[in-house]
mmCIF file of N, CA and C in Angstrom:
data_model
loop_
_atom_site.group_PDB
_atom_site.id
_atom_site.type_symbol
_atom_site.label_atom_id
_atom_site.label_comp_id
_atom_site.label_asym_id
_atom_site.label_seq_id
_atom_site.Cartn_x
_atom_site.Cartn_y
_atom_site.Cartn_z
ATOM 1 N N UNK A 268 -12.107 8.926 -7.424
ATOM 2 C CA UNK A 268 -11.939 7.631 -8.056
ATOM 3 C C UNK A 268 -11.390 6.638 -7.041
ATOM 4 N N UNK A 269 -11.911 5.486 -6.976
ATOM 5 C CA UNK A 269 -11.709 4.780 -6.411
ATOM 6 C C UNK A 269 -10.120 3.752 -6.867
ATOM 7 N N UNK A 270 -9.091 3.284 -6.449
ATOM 8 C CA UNK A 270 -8.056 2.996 -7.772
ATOM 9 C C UNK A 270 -7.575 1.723 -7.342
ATOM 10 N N UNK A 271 -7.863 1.085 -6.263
ATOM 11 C CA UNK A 271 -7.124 -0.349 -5.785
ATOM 12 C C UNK A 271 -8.536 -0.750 -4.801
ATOM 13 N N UNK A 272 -8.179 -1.930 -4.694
ATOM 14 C CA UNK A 272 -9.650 -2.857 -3.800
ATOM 15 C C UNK A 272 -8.402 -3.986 -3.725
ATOM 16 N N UNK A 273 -8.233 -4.716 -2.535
ATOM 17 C CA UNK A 273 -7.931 -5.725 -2.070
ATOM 18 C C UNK A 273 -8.555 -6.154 -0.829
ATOM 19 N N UNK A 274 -8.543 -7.449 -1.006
ATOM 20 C CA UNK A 274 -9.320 -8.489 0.429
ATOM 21 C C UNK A 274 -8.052 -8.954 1.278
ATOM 22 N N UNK A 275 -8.300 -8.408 2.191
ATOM 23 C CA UNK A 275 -7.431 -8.639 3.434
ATOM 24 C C UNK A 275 -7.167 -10.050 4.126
ATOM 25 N N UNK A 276 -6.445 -10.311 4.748
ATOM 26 C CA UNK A 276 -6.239 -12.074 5.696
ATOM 27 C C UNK A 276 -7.517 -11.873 6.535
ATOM 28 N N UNK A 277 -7.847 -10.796 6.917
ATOM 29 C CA UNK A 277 -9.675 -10.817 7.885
ATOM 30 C C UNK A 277 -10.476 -11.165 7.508
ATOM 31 N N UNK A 278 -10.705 -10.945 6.016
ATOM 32 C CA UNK A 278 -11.346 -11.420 4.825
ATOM 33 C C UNK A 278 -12.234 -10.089 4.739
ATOM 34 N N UNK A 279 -11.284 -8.954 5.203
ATOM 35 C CA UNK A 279 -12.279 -7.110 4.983
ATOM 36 C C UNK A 279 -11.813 -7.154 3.387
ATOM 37 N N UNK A 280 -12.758 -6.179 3.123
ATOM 38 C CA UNK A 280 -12.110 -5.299 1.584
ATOM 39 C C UNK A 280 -11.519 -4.065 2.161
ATOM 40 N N UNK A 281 -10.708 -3.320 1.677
ATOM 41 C CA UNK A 281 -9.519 -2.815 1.999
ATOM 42 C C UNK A 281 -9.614 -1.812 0.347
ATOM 43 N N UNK A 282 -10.545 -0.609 -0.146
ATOM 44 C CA UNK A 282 -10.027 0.472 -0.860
ATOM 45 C C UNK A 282 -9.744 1.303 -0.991
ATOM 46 N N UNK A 283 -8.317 1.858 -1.777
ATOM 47 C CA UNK A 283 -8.004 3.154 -2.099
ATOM 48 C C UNK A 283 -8.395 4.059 -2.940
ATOM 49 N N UNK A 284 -8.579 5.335 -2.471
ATOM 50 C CA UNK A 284 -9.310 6.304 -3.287
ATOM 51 C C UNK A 284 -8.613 7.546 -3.677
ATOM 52 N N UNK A 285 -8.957 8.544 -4.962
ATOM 53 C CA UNK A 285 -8.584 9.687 -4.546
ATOM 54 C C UNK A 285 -8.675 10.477 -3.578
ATOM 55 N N UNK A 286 -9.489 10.381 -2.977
ATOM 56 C CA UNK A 286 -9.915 11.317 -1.871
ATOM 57 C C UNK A 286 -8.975 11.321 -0.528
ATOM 58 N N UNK A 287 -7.917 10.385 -0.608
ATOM 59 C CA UNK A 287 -6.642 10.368 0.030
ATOM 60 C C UNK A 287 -7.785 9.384 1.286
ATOM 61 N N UNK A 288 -8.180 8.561 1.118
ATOM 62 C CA UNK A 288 -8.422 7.476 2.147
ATOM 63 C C UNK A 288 -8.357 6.341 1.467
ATOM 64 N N UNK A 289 -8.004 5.133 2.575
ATOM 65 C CA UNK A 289 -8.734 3.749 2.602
ATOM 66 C C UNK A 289 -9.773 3.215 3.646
ATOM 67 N N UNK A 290 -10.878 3.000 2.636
ATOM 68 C CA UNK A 290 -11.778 2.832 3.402
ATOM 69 C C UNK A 290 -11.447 1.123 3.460
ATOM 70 N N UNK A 291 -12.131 0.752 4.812
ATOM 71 C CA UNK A 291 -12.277 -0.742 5.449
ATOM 72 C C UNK A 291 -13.893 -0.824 5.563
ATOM 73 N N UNK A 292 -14.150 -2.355 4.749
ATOM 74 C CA UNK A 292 -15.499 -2.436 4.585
ATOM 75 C C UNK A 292 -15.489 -4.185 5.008
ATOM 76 N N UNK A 293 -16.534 -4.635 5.684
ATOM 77 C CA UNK A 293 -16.684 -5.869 6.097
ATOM 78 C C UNK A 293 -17.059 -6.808 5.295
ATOM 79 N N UNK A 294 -16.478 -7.418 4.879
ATOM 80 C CA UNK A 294 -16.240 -8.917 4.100
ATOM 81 C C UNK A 294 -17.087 -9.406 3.788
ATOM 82 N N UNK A 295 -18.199 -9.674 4.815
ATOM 83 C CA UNK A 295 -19.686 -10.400 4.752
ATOM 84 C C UNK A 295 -20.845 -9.495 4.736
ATOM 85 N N UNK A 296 -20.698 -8.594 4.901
ATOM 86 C CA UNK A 296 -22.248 -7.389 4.727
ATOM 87 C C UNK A 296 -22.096 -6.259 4.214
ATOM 88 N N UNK A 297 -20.399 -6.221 3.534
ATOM 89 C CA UNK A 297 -20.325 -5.011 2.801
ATOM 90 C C UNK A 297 -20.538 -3.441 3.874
ATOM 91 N N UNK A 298 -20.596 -3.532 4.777
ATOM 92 C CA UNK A 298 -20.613 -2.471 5.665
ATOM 93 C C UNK A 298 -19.272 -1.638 5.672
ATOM 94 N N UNK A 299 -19.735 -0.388 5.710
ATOM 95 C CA UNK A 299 -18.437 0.342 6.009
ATOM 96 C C UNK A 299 -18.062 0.399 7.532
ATOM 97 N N UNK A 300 -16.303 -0.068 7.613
ATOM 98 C CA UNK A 300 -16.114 -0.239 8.650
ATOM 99 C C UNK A 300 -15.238 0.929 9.466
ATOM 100 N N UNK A 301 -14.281 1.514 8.808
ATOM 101 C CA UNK A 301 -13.432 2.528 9.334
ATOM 102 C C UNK A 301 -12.788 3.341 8.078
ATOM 103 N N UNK A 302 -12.175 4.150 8.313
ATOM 104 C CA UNK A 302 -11.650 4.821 7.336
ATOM 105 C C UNK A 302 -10.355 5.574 7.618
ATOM 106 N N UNK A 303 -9.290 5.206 6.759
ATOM 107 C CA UNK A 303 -7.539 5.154 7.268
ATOM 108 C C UNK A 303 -7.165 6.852 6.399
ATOM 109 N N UNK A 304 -6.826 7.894 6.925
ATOM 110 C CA UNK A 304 -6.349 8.600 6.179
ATOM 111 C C UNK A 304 -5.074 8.778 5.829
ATOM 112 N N UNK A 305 -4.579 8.939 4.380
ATOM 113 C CA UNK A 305 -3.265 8.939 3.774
ATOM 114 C C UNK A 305 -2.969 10.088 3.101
ATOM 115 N N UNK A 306 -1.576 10.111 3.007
ATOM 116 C CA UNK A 306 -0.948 11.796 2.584
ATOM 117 C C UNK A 306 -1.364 11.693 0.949
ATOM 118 N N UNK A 307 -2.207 12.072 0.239
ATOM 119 C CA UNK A 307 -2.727 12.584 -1.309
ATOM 120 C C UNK A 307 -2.966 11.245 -1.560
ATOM 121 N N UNK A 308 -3.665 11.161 -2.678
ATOM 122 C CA UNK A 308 -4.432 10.173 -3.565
ATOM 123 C C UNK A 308 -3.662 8.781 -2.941
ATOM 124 N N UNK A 309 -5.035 7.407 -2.855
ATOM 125 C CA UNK A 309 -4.519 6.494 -2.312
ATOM 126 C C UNK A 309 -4.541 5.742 -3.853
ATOM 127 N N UNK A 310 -3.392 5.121 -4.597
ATOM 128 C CA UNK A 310 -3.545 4.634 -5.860
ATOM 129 C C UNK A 310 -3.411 3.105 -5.377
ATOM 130 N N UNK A 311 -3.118 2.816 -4.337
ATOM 131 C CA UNK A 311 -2.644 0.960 -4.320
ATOM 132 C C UNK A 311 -2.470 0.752 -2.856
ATOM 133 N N UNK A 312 -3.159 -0.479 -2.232
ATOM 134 C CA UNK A 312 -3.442 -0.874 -0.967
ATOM 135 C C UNK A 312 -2.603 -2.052 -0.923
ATOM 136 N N UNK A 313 -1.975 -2.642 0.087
ATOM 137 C CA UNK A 313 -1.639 -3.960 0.591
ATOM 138 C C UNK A 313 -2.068 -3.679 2.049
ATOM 139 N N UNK A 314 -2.246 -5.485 2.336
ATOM 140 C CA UNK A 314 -2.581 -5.733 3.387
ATOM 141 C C UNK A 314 -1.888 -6.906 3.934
ATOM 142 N N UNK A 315 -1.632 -6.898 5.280
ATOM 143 C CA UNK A 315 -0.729 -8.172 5.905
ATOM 144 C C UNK A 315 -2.203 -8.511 6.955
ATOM 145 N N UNK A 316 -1.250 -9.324 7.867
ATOM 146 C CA UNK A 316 -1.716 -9.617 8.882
ATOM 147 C C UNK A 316 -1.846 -8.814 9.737
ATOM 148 N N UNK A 317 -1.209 -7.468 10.136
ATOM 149 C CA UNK A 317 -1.063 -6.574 11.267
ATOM 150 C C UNK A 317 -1.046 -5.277 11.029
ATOM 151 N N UNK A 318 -0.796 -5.301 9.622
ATOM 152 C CA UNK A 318 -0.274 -3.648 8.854
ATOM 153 C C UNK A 318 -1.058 -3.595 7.291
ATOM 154 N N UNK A 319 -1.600 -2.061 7.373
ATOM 155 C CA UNK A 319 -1.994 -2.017 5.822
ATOM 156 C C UNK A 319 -0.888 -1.003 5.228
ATOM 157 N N UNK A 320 -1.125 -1.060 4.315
ATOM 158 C CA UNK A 320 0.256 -0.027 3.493
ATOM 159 C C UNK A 320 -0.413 0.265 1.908
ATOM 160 N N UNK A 321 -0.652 1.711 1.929
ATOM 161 C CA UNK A 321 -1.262 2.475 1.159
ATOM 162 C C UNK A 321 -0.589 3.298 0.575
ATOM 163 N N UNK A 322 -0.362 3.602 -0.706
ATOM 164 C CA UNK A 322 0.511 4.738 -1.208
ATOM 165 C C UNK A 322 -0.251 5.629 -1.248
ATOM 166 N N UNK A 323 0.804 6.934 -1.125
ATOM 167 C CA UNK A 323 0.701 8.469 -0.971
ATOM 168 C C UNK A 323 1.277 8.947 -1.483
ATOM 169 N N UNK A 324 1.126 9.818 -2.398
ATOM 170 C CA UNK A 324 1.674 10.498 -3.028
ATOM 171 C C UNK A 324 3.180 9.773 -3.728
ATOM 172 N N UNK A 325 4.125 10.547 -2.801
ATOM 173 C CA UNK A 325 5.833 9.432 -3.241
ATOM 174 C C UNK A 325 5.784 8.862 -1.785
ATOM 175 N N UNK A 326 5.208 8.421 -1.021
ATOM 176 C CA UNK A 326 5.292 7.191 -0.304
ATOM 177 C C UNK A 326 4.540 6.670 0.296
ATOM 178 N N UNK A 327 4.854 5.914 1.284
ATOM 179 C CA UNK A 327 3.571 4.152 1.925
ATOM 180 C C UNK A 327 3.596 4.901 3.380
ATOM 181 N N UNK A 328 2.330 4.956 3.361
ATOM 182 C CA UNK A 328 1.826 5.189 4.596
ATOM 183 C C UNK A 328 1.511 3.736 5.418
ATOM 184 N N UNK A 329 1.622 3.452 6.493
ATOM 185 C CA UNK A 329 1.908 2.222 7.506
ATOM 186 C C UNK A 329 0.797 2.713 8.598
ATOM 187 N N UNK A 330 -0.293 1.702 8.061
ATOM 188 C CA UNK A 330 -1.695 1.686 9.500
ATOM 189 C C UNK A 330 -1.485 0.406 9.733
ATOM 190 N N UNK A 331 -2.142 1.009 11.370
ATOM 191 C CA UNK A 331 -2.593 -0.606 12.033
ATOM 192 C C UNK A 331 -3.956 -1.290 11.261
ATOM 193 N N UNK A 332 -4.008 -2.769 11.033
ATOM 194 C CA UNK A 332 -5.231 -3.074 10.710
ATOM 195 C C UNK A 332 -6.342 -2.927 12.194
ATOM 196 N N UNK A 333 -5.691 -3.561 13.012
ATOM 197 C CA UNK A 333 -6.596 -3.202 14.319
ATOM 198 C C UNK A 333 -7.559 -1.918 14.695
ATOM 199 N N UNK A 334 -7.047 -1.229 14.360
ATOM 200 C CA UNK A 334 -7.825 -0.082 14.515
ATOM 201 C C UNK A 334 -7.210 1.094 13.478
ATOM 202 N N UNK A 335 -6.935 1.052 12.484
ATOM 203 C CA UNK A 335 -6.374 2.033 11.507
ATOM 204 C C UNK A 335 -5.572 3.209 12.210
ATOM 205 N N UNK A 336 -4.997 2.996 13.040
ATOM 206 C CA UNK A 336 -3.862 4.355 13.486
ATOM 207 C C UNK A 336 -2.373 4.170 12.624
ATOM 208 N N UNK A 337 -2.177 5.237 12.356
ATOM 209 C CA UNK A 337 -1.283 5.310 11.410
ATOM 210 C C UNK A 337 0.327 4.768 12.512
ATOM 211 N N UNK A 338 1.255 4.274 11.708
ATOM 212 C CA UNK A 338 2.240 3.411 12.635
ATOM 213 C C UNK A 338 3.586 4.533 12.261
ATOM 214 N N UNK A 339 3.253 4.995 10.670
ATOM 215 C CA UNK A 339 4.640 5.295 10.422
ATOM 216 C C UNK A 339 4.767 5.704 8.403
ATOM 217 N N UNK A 340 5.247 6.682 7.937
ATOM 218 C CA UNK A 340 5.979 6.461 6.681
ATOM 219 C C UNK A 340 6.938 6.034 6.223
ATOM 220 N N UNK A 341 7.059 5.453 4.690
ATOM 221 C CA UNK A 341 8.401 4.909 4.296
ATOM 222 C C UNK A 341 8.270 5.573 2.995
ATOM 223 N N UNK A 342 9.161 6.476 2.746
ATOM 224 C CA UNK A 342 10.158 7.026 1.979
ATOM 225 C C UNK A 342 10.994 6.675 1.062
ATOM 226 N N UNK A 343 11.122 7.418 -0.128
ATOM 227 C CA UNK A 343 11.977 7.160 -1.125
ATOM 228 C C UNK A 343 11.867 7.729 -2.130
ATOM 229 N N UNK A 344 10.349 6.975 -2.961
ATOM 230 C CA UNK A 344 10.469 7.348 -4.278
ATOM 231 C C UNK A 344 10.382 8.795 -4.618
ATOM 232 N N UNK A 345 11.065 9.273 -5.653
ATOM 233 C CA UNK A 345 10.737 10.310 -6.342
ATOM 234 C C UNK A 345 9.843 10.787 -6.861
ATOM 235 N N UNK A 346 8.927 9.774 -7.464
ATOM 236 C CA UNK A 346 7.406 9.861 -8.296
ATOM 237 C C UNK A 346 6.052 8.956 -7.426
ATOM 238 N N UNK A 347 5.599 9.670 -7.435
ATOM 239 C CA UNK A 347 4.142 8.986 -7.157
ATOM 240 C C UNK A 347 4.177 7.087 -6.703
ATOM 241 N N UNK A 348 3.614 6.841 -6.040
ATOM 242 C CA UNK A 348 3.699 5.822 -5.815
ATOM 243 C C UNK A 348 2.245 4.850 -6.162
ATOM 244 N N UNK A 349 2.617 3.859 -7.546
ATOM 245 C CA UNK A 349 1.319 3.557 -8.037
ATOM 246 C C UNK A 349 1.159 2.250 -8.013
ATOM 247 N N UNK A 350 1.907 1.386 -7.067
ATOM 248 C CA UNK A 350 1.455 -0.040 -6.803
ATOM 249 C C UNK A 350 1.904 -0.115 -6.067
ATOM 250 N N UNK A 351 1.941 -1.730 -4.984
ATOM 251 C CA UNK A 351 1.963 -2.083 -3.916
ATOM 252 C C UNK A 351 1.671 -3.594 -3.816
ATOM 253 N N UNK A 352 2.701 -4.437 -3.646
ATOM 254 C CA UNK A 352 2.531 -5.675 -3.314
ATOM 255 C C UNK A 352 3.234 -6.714 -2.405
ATOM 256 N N UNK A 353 2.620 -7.556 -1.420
ATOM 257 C CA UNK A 353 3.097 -7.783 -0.301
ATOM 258 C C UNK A 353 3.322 -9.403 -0.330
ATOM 259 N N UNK A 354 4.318 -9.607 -0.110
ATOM 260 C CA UNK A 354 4.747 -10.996 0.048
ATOM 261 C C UNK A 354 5.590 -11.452 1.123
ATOM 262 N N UNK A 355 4.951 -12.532 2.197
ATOM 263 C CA UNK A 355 5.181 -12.251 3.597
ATOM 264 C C UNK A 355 6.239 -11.018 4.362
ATOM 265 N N UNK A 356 7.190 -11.191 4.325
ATOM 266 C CA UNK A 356 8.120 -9.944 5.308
ATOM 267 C C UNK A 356 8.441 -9.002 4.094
ATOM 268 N N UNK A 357 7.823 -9.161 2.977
ATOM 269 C CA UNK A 357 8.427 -8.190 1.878
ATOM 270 C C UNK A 357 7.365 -7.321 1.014
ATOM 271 N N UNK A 358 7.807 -6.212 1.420
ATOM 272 C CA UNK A 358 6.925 -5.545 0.190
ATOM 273 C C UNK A 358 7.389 -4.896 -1.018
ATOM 274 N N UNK A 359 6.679 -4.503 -2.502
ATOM 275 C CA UNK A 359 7.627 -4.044 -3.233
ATOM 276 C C UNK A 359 6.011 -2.730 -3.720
ATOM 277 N N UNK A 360 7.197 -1.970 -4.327
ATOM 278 C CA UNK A 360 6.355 -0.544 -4.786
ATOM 279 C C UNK A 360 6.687 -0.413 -5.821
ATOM 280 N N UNK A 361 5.933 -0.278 -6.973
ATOM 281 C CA UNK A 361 6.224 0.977 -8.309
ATOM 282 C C UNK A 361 6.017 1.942 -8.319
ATOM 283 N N UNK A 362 6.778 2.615 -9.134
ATOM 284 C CA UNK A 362 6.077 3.986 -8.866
ATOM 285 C C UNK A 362 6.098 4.937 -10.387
ATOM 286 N N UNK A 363 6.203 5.942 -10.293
ATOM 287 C CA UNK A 363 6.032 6.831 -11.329
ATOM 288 C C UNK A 363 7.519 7.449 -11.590
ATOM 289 N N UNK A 364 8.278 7.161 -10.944
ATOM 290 C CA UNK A 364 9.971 7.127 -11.321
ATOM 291 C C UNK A 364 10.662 6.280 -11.721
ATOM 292 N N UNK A 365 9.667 5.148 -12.218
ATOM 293 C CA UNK A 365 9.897 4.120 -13.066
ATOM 294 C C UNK A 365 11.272 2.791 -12.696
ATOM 295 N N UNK A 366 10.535 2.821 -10.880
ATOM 296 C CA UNK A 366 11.377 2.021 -10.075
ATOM 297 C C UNK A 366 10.497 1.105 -9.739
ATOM 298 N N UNK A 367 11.252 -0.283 -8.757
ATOM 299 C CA UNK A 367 10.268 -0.956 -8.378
ATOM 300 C C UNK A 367 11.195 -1.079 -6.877
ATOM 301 N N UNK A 368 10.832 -0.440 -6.023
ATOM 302 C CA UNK A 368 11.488 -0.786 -4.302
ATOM 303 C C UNK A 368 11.464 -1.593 -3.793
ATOM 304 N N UNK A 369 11.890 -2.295 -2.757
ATOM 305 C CA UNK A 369 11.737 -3.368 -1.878
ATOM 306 C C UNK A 369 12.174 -3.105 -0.539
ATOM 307 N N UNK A 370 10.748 -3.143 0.436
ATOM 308 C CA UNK A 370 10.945 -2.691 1.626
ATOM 309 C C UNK A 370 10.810 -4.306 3.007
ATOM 310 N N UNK A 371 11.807 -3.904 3.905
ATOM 311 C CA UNK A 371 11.115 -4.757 5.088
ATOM 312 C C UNK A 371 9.466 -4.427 5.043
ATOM 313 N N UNK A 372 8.433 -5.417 5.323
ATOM 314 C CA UNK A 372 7.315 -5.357 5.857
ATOM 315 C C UNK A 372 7.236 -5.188 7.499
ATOM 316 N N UNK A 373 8.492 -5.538 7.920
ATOM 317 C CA UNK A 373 7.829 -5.280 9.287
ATOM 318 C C UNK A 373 9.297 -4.111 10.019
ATOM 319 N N UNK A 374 9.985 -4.095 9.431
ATOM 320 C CA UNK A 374 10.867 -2.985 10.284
ATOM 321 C C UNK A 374 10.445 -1.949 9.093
ATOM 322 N N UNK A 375 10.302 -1.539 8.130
ATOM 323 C CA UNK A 375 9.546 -0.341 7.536
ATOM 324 C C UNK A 375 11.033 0.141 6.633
ATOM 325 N N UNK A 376 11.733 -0.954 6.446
ATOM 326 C CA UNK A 376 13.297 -0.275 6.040
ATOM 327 C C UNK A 376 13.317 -0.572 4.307
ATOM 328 N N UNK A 377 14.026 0.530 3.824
ATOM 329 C CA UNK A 377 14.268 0.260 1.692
ATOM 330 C C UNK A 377 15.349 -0.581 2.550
ATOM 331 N N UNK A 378 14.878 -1.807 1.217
ATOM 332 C CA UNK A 378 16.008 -2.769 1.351
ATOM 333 C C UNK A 378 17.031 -3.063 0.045
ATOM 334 N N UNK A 379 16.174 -2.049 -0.985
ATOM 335 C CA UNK A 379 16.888 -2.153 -2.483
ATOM 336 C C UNK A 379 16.102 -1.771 -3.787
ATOM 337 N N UNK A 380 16.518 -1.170 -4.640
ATOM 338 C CA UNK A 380 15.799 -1.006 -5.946
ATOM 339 C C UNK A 380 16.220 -1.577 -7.061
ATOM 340 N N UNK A 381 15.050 -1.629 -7.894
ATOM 341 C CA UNK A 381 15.130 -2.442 -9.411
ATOM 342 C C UNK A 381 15.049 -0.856 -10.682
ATOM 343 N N UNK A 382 15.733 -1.235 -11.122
ATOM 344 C CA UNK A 382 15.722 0.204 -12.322
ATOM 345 C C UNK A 382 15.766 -0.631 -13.528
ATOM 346 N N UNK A 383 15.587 0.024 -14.549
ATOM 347 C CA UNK A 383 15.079 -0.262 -15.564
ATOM 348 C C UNK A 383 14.325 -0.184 -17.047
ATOM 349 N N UNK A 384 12.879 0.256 -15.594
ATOM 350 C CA UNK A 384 11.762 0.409 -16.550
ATOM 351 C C UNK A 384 12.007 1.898 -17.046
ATOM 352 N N UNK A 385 11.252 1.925 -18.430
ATOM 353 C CA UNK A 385 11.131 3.360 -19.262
ATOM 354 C C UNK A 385 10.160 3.947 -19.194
ATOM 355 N N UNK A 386 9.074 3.596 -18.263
ATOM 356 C CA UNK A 386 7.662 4.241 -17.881
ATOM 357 C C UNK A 386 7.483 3.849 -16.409
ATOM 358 N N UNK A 387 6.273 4.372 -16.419
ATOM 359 C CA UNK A 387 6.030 4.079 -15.062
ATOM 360 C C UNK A 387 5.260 2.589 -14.572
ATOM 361 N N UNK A 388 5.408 2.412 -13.341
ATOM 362 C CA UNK A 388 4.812 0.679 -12.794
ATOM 363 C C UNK A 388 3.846 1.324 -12.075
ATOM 364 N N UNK A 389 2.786 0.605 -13.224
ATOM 365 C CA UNK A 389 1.636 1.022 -12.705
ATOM 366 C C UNK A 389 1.254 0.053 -12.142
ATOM 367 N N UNK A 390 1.445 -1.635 -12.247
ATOM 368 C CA UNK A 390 0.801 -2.976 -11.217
ATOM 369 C C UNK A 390 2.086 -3.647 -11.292
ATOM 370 N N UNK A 391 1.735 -4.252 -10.275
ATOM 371 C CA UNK A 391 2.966 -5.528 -9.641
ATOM 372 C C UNK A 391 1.918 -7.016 -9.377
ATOM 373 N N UNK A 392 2.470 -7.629 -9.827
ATOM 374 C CA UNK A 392 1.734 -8.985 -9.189
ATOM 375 C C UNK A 392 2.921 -10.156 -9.407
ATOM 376 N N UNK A 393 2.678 -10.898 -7.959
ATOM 377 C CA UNK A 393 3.800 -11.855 -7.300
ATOM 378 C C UNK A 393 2.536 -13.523 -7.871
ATOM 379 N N UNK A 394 3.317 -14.278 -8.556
ATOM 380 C CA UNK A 394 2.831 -15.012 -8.505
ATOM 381 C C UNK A 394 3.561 -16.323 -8.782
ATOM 382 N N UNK A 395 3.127 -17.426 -7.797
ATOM 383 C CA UNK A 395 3.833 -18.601 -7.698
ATOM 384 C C UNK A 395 3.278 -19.516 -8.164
#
């Protein structure tokens, strides 16, 4: 199953799959372009300018957009990690431990959690 699709600042599509990848497909011809592998099912993609960030299992796997080499993991949640949303130096995660995280985007650091919820966060959306 395919479970997140986002369009990147390149203007690529950028989806996550069960099959524990994100595939990179070209913007204008739909071509498949590369393919990022992540630790278990990819449920939710963000994309910056320099970094994609894909959940895995209980955490965000950190590729280069340049050439999809993996940079690094970030750690935490307890449950599954089932969203992902990026707002310039900030990213935030839900997950299936019924948190919502907040990480540096570019030093890769938890900067704090939201508790709360009584289920799980399955979408996040930032909107101004």
């Amino acid at each position: 199953w395919v479970r997140a699709l986002t369009i990147g600042p390149d203007g690529n599509l950028y989806s996550a799959s069960d099959d524990s990848t994100v595939r990179v497909w070209n913007g204008i011809t739909d071509t498949h372009m590369r393919t990022l592998q992540v630790d278990g099912s990819g449920w939710a993609v963000a994309v910056g300018e320099r970094w994609v960030y894909a959940s895995s299992s209980r955490n965000i796997t950190v590729c280069r957009c340049a050439n999809g080499d993996r940079e690094t993991t970030m750690e935490g949640h307890v449950g599954g990690v089932l969203s992902l949303v990026l707002d310039n130096n900030t990213i935030y995660s839900g997950s299936g431990d019924k948190t919502i995280r907040v990480w540096s985007a570019s030093e890769f650091t938890h900067l704090r959690t939201l508790y709360g919820h009584s289920d799980d966060v399955y979408a996040l959306v930032l909107d101004r």
